[in-house]
mmCIF file of C-alpha atoms in Angstrom:
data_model
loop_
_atom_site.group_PDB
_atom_site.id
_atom_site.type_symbol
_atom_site.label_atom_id
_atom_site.label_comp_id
_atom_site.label_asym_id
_atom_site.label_seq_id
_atom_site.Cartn_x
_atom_site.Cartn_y
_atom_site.Cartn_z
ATOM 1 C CA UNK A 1 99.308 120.583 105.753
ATOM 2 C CA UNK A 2 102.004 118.107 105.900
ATOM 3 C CA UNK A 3 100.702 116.644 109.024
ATOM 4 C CA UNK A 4 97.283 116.286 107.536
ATOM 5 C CA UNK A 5 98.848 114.190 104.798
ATOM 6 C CA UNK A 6 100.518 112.113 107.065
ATOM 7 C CA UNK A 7 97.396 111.513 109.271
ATOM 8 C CA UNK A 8 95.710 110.910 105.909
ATOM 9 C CA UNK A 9 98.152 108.141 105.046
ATOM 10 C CA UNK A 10 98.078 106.585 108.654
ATOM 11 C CA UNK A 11 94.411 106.980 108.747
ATOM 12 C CA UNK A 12 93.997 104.813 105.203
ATOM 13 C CA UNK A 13 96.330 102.375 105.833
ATOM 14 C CA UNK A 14 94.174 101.401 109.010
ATOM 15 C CA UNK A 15 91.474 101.146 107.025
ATOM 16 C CA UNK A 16 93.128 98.657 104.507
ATOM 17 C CA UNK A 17 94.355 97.043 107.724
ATOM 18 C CA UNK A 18 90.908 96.702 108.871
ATOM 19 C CA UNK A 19 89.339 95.387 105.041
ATOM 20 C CA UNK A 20 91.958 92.551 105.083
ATOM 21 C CA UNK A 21 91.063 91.707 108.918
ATOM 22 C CA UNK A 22 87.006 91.019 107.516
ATOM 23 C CA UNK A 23 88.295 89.734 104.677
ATOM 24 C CA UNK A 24 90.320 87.253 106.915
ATOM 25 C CA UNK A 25 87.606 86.272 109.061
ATOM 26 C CA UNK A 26 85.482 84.881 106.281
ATOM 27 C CA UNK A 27 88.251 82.658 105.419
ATOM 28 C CA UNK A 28 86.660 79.320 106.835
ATOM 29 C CA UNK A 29 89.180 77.017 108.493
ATOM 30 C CA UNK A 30 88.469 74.116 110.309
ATOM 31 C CA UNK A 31 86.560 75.327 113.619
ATOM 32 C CA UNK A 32 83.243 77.586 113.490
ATOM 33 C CA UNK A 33 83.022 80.455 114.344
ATOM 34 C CA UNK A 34 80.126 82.795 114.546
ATOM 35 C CA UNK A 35 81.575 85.691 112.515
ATOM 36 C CA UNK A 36 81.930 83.277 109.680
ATOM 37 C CA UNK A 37 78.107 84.448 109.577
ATOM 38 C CA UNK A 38 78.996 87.690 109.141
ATOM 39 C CA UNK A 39 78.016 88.122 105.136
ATOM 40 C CA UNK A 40 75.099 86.415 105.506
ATOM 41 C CA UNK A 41 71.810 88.734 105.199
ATOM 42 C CA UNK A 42 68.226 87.712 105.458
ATOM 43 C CA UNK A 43 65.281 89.446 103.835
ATOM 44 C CA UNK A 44 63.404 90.739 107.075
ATOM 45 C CA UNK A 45 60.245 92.429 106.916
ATOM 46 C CA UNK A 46 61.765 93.658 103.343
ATOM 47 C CA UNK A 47 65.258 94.777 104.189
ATOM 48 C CA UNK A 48 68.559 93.194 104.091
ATOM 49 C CA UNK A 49 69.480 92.834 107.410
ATOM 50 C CA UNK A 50 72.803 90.514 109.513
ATOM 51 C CA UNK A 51 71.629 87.236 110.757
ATOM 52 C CA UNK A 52 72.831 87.726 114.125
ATOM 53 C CA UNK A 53 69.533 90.852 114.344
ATOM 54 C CA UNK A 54 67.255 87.871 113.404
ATOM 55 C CA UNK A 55 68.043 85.076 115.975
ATOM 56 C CA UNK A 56 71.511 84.115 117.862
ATOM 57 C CA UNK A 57 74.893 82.587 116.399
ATOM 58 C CA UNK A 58 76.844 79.923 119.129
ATOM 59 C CA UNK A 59 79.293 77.685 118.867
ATOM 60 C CA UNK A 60 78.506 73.761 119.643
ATOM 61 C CA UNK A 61 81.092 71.377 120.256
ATOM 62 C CA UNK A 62 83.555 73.309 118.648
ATOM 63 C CA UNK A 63 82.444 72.576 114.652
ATOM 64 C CA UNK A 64 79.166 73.586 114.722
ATOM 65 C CA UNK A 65 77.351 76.952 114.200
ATOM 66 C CA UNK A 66 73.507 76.671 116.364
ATOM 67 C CA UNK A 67 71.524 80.148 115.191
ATOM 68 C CA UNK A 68 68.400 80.682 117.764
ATOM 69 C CA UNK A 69 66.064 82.270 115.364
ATOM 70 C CA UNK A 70 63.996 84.844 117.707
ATOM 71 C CA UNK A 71 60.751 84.925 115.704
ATOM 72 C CA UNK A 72 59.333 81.363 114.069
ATOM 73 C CA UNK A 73 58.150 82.618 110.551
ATOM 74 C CA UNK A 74 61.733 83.893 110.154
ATOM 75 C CA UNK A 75 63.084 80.583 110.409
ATOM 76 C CA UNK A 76 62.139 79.578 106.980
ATOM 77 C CA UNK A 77 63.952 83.220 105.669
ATOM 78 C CA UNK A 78 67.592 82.139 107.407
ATOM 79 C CA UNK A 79 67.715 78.701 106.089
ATOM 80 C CA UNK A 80 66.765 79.916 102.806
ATOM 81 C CA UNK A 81 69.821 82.938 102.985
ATOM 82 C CA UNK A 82 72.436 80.252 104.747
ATOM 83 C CA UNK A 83 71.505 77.790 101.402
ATOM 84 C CA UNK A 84 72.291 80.553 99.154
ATOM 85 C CA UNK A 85 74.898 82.159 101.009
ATOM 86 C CA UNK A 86 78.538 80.989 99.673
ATOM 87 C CA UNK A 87 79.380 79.166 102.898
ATOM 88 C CA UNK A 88 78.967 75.274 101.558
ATOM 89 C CA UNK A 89 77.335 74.382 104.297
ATOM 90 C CA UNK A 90 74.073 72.135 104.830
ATOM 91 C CA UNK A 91 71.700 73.901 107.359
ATOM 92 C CA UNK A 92 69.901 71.316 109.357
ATOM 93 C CA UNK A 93 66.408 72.763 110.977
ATOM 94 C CA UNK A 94 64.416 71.889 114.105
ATOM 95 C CA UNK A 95 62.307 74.147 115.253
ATOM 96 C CA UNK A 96 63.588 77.654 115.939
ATOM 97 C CA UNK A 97 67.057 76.040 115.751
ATOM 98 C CA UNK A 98 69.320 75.976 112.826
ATOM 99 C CA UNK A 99 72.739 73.753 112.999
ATOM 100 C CA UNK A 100 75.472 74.282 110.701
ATOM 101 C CA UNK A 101 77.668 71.494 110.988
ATOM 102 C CA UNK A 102 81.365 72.524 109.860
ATOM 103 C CA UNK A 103 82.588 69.781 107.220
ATOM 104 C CA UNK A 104 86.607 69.128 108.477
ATOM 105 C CA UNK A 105 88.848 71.112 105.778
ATOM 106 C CA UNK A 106 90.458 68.615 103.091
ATOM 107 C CA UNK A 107 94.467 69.094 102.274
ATOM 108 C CA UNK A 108 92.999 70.270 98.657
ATOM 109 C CA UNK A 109 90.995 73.070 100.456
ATOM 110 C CA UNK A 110 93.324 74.093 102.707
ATOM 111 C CA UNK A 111 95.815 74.502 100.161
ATOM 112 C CA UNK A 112 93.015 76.523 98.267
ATOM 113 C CA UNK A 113 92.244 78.976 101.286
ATOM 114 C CA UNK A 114 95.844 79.365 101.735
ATOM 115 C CA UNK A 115 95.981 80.705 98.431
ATOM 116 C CA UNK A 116 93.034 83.060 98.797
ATOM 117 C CA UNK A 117 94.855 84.008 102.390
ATOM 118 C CA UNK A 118 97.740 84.918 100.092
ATOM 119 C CA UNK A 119 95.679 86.824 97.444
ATOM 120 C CA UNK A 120 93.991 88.874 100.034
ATOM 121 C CA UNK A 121 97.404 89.743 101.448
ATOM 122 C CA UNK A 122 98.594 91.270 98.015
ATOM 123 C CA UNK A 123 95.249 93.121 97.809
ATOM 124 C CA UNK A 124 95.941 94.870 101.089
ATOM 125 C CA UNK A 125 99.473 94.960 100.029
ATOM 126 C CA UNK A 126 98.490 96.869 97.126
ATOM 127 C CA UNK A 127 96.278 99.270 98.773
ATOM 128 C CA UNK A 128 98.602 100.530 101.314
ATOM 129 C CA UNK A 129 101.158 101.570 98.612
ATOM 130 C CA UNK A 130 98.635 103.070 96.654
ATOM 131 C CA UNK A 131 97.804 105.194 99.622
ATOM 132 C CA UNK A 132 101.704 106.047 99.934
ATOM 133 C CA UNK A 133 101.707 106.772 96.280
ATOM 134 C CA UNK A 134 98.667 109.371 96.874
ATOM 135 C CA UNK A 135 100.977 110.843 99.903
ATOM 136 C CA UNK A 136 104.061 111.148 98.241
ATOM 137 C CA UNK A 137 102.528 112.861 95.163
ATOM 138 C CA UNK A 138 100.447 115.614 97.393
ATOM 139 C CA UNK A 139 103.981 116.034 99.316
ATOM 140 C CA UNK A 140 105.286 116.783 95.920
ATOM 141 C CA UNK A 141 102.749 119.281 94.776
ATOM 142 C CA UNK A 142 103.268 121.009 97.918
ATOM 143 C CA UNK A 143 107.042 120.938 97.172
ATOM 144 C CA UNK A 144 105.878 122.371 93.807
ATOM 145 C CA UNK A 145 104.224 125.148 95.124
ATOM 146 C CA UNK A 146 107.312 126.400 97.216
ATOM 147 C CA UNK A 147 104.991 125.654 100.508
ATOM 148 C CA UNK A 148 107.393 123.209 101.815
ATOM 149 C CA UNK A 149 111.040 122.675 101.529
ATOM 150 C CA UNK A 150 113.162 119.778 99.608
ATOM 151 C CA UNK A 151 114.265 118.702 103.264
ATOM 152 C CA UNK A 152 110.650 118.604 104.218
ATOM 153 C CA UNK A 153 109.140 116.691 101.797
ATOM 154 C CA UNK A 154 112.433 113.997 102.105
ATOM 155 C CA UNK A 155 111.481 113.881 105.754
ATOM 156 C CA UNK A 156 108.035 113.408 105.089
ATOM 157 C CA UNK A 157 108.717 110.974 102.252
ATOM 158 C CA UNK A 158 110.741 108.446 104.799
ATOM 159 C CA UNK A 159 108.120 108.874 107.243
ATOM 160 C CA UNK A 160 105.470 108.145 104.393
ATOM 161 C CA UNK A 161 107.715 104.725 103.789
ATOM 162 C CA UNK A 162 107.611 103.799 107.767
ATOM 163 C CA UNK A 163 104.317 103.962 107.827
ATOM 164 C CA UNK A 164 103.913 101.276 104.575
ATOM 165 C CA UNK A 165 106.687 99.587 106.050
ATOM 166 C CA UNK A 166 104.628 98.831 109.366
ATOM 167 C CA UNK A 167 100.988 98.493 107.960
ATOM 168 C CA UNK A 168 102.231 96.042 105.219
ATOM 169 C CA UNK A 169 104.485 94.269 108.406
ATOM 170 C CA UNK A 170 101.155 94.094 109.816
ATOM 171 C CA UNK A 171 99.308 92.679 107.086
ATOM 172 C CA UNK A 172 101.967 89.894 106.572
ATOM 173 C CA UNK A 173 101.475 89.226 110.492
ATOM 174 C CA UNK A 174 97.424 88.994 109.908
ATOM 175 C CA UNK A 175 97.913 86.525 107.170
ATOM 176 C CA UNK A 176 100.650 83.727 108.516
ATOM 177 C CA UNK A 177 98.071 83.968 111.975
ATOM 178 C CA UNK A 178 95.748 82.686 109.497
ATOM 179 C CA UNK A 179 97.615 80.545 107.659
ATOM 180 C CA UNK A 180 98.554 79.074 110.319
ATOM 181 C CA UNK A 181 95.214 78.688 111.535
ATOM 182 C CA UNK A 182 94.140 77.212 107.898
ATOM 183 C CA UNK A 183 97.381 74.807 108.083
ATOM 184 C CA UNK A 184 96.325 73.249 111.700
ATOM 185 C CA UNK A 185 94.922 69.772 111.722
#
C-alpha cells in the first residue's frame, strides 16, 4: 500500500510536470513555432478538431508560421479559427497557404509573459504540494489504522518531500528555460 501511494504521488507530480510543460509552450516569445498552434481547433466536417489534422504547420524564416491547408474549402474554416483564436496574430491567405507572421515581442510584453511564465510556475507549484498533501494524509490514515508503523510513515513522509522537492526543482528549471527564452532579444 505504501508503495502505491508513493507511485501515486510520483505518478501526479509528472502529470503537473507535464500541464506546466503545454502550458509553457503556448507562451509566445519571439520566434514561431508550430506548437504555438497547438490550441487552435477548426470546425471540420462538424467536429473540433487540431489544425495540424487539417493542413501542415512550418516554420519560414524563423518568425513566421506557413499552414498548408490539405483540402481548399477548409481554408476559409482555419483563417476564420486563427482570427478568433487568442494568438494576436494577422493571418495572411493565398491560396491553400496561410502565413502567420510573428510580430517581434515589445519590452512591455515580454515583461507581461514573464509574469504569466511566473504565474504558471506557482500553479504547478501548487499542484505538486497538493498532491504531497493527499500522500501524506493517506500515509496517516494508514498510520491510523495500525497498518503501518510511526517509522514507516516518517520514512515515507521524507520520501513524499523528495519527490516535491525534485518535481517543483523541475518546474523552476522549465520556467527560467523559458524565461530566458522570453528575455532574449
Amino acid at each position: 500500500m505504501r508503495e502505491e501511494i508513493l507511485a501515486d504521488a510520483r505518478e501526479r507530480m509528472q502529470k503537473s510536470l507535464g500541464v506546466l510543460g503545454e502550458a509553457l509552450t503556448r507562451i509566445r516569445t519571439g520566434r514561431a513555432h508550430p506548437s504555438l498552434l497547438d490550441p487552435v481547433k477548426v470546425e471540420y466536417y462538424g467536429a473540433e478538431v487540431p489544425i495540424d489534422q487539417v493542413g501542415s504547420v512550418t516554420v519560414e524564416e524563423g518568425r513566421t508560421l506557413v499552414v498548408q491547408v490539405w483540402e481548399k474549402n477548409m481554408v476559409e474554416a482555419v483563417e476564420k479559427a486563427l482570427l478568433n483564436s487568442d494568438l494576436g496574430i494577422t493571418p495572411s491567405t493565398a491560396g491553400q497557404v496561410i502565413r502567420l507572421p510573428m510580430p517581434p515581442l515589445t519590452e512591455e510584453r515580454r515583461r507581461v509573459q514573464v509574469r504569466h511564465v511566473k504565474e504558471t510556475l506557482e500553479e504547478a507549484r501548487v499542484s505538486i504540494r497538493n498532491v504531497r498533501r493527499d500522500a501524506n494524509h493517506m500515509l496517516k490514515d494508514l498510520l491510523k489504522e495500525k497498518e503501518i508503523s510511526e517509522d514507516d510513515e516518517r520514512r515515507d513522509q521524507d520520501a513524499v518531500q523528495k519527490l516535491t522537492d525534485d518535481s517543483v526543482h523541475q518546474a523552476e528549471q522549465m520556467a527560467a528555460e523559458k524565461e530566458k527564452a522570453l528575455l532574449e532579444i
